[in-house]
Short mmCIF file of N, CA, C and O in Angstrom, two decimals:
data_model
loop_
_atom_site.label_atom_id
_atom_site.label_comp_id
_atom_site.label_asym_id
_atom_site.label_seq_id
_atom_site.Cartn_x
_atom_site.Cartn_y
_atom_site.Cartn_z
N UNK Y 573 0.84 -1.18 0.00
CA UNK Y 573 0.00 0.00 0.00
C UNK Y 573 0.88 1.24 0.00
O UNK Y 573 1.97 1.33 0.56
N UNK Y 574 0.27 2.19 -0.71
CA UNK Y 574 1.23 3.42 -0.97
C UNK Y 574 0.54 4.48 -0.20
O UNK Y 574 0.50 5.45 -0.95
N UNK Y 575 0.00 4.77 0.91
CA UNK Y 575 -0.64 5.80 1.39
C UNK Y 575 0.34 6.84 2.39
O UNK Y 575 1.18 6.52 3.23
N UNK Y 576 -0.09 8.10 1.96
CA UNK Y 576 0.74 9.33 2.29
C UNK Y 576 0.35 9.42 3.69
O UNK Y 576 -0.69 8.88 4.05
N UNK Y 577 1.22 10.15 4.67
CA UNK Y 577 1.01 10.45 6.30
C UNK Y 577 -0.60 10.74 6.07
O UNK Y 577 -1.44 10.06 6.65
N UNK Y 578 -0.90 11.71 5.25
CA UNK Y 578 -2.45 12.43 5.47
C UNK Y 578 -3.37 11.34 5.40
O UNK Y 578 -4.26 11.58 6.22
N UNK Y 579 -3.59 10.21 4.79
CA UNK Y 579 -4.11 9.21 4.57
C UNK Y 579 -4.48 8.02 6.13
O UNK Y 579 -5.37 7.18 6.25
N UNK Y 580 -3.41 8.41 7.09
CA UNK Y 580 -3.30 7.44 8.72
C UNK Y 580 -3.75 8.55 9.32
O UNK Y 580 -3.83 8.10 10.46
N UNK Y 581 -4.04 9.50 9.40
CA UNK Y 581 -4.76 10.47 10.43
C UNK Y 581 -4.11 9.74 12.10
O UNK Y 581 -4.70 8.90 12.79
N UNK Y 582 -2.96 10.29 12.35
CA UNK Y 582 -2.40 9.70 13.63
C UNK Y 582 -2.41 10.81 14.19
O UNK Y 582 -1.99 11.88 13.74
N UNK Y 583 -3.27 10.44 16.00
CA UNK Y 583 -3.09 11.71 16.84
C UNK Y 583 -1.64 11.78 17.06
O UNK Y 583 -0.82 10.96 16.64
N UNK Y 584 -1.39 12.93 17.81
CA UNK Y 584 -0.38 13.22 18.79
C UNK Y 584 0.34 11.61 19.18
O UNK Y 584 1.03 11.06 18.32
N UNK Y 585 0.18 11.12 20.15
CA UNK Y 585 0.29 10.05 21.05
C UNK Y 585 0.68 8.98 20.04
O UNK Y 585 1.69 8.31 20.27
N UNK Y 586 -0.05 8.77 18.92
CA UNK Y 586 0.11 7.58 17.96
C UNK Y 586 1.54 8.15 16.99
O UNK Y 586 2.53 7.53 16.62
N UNK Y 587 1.16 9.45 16.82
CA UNK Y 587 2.56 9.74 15.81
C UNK Y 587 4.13 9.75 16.71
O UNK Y 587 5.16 10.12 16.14
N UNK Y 588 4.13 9.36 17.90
CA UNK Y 588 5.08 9.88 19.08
C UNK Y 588 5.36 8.64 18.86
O UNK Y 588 6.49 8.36 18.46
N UNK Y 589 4.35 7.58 19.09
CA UNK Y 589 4.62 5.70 18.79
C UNK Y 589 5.21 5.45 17.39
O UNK Y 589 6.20 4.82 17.01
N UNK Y 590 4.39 6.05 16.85
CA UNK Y 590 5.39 5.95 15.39
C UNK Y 590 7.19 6.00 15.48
O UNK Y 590 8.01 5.17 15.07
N UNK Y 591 7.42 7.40 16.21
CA UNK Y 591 8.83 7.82 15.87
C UNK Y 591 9.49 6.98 16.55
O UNK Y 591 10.48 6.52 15.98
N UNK Y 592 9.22 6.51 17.85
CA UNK Y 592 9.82 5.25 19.06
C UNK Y 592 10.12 4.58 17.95
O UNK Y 592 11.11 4.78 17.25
N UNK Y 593 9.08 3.60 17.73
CA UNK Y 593 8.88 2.23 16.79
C UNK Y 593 10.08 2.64 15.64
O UNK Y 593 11.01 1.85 15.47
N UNK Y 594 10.04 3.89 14.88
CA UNK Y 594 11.23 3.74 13.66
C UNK Y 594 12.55 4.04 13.93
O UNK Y 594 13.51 3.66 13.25
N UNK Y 595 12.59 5.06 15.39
CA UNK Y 595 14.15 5.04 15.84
C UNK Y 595 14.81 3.50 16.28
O UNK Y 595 15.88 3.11 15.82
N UNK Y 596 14.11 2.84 17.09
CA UNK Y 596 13.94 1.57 17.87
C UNK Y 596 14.59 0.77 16.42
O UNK Y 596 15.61 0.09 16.53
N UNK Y 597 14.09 0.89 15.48
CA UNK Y 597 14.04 -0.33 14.30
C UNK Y 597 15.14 0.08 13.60
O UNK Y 597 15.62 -0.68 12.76
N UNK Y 598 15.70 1.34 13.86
CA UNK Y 598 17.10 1.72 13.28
C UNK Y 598 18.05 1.68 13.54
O UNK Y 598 19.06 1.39 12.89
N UNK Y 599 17.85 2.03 14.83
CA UNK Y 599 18.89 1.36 15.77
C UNK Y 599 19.55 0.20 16.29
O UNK Y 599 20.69 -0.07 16.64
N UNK Y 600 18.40 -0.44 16.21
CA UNK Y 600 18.57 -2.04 16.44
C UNK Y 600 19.07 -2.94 15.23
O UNK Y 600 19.36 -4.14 15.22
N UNK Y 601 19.10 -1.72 13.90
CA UNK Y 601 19.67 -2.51 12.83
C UNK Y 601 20.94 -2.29 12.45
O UNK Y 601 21.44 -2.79 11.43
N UNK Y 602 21.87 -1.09 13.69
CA UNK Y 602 22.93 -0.71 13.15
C UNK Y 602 23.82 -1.52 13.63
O UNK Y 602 23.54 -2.58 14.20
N UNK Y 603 25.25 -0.98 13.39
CA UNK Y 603 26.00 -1.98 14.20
C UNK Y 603 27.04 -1.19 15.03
O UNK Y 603 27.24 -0.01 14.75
N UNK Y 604 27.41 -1.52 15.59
CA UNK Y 604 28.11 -0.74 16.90
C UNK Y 604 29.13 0.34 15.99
O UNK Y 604 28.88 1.54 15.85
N UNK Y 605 29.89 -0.13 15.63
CA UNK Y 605 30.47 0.89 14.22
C UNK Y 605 29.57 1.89 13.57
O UNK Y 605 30.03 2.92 13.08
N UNK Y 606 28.44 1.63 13.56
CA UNK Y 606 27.73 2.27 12.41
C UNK Y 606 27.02 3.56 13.58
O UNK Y 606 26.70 4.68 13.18
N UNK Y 607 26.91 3.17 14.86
CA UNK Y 607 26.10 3.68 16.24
C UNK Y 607 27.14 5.00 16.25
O UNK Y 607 26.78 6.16 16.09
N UNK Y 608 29.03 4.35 16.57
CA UNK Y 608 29.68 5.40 16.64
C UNK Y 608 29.78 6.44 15.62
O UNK Y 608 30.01 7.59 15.99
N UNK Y 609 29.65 6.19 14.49
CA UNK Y 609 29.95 6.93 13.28
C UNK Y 609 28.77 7.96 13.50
O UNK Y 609 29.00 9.15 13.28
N UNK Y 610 27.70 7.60 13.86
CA UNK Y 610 26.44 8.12 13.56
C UNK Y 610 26.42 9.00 14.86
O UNK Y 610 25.80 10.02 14.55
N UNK Y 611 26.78 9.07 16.08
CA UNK Y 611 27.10 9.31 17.52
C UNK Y 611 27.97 10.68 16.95
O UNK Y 611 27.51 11.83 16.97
N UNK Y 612 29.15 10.34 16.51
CA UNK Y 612 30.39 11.17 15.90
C UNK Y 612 29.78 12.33 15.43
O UNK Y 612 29.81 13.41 16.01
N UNK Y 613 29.10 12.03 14.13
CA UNK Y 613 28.86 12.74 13.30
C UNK Y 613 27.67 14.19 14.05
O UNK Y 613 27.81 15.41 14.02
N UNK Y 614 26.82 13.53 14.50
CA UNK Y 614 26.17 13.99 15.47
C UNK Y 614 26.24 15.09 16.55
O UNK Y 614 25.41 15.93 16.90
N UNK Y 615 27.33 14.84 16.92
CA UNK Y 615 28.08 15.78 17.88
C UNK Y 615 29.12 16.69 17.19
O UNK Y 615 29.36 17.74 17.79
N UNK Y 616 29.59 16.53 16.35
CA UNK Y 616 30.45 17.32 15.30
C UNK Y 616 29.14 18.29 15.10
O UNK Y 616 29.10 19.46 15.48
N UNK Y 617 28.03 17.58 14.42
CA UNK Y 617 27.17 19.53 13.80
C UNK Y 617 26.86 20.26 15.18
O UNK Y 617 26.93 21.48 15.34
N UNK Y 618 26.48 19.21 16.25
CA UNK Y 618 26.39 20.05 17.60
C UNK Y 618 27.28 21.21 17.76
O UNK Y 618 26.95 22.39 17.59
N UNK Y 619 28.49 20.75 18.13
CA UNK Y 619 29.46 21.53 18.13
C UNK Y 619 29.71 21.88 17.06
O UNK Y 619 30.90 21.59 17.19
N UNK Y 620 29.66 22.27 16.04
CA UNK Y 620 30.72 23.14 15.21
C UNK Y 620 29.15 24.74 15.17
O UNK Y 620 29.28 25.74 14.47
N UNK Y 621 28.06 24.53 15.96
CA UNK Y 621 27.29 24.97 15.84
C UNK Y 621 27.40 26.20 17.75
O UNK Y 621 26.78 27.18 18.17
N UNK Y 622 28.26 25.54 18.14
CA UNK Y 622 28.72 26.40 19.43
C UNK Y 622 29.52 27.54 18.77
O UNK Y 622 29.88 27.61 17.60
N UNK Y 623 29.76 28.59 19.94
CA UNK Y 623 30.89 29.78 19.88
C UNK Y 623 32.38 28.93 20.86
O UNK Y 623 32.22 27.72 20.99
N UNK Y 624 32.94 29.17 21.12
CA UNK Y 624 34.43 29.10 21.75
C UNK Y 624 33.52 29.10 23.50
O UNK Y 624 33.71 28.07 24.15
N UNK Y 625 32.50 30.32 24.24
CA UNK Y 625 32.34 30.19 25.00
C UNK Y 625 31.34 29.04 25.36
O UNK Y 625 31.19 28.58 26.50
N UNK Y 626 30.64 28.60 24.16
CA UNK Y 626 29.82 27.72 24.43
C UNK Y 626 29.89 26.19 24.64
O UNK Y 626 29.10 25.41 25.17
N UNK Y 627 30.76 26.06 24.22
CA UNK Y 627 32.08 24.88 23.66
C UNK Y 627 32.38 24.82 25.17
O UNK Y 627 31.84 23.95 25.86
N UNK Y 628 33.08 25.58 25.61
CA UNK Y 628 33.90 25.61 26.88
C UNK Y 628 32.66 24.86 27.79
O UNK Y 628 32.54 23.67 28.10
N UNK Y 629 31.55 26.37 28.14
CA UNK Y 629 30.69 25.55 29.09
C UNK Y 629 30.01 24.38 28.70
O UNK Y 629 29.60 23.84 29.73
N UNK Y 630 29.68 23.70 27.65
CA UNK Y 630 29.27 22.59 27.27
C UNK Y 630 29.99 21.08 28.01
O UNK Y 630 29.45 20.13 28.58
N UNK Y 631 31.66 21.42 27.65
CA UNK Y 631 32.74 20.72 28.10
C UNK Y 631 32.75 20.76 29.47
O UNK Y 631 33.12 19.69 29.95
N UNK Y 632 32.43 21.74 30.39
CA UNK Y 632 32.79 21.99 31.66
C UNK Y 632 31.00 21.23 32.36
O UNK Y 632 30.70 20.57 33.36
N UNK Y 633 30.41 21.63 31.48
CA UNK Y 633 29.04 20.88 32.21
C UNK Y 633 28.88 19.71 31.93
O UNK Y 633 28.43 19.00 32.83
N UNK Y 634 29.18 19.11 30.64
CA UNK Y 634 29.04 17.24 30.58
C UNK Y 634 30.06 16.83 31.19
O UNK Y 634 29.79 16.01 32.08
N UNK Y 635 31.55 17.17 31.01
CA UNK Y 635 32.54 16.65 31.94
C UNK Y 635 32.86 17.02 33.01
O UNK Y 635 32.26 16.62 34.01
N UNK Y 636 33.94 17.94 33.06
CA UNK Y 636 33.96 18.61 34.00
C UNK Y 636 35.58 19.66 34.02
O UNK Y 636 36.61 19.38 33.40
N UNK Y 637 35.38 20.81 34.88
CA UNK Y 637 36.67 21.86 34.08
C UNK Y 637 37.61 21.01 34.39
O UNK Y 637 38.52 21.07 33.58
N UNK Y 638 37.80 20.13 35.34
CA UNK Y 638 39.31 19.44 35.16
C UNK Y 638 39.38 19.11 33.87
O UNK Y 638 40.12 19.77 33.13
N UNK Y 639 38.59 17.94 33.31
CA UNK Y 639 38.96 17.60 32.06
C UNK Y 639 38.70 18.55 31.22
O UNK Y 639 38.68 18.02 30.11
N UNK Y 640 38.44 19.92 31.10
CA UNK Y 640 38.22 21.03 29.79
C UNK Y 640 40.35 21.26 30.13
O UNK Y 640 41.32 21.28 29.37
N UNK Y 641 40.20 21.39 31.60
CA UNK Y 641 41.80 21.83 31.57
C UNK Y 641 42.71 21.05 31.27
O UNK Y 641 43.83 21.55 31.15
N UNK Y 642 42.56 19.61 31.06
CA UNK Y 642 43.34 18.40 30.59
C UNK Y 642 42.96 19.05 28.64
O UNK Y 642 43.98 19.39 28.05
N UNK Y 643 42.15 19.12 28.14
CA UNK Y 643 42.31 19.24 26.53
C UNK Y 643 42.95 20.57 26.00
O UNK Y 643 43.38 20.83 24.88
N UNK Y 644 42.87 21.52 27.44
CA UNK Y 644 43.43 22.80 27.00
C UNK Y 644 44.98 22.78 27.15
O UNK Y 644 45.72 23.58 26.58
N UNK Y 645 45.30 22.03 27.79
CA UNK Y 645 46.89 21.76 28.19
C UNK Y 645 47.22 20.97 27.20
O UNK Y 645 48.28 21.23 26.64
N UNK Y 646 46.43 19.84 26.73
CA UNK Y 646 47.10 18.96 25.90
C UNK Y 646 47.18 19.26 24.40
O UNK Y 646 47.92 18.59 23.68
N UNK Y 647 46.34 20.36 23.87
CA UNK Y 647 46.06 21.17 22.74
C UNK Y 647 47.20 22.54 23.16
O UNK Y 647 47.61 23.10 22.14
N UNK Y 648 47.47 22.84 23.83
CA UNK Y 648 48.65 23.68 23.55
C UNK Y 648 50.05 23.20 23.90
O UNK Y 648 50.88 24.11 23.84
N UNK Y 649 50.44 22.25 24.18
CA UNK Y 649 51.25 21.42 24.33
C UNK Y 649 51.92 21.19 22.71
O UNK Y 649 53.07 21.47 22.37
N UNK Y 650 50.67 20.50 21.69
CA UNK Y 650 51.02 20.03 20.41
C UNK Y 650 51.83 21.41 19.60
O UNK Y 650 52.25 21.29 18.44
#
């Protein structure tokens, strides 16, 4: 059957089950390689979508400033 979204008239609640059900089925078909690549890539548009200050606090709130001060030492080091 070829029927367009407008054609399933899905409330709220049913279209929310929808997106579960097709992330769920995509995921479960990747492969751990394919998870990281896709993980990677992911976080690259995140970030390249920060400023320098945003970057920083991003780094300092998921990790923590020790480790922002471990990449800042080890990036001016090179």
């Amino acid at each position: 059957m070829n029927k367009t979204n407008n054609n399933y008239k899905l409330n709220d609640e049913q279209f929310e089950q929808l997106q579960t059900m097709y992330i769920d089925a995509i995921v479960d078909s990747m492969s751990t390689k394919d998870l990281l690549q896709y993980v990677t890539n992911d976080m690259e548009d995140f970030c390249n979508k920060l400023t320098e200050k945003e970057l920083i606090r991003e780094i300092e709130y998921t990790l923590s400033e020790e480790e922002l001060q471990e990449f800042i030492t080890t990036i001016k080091e090179e």
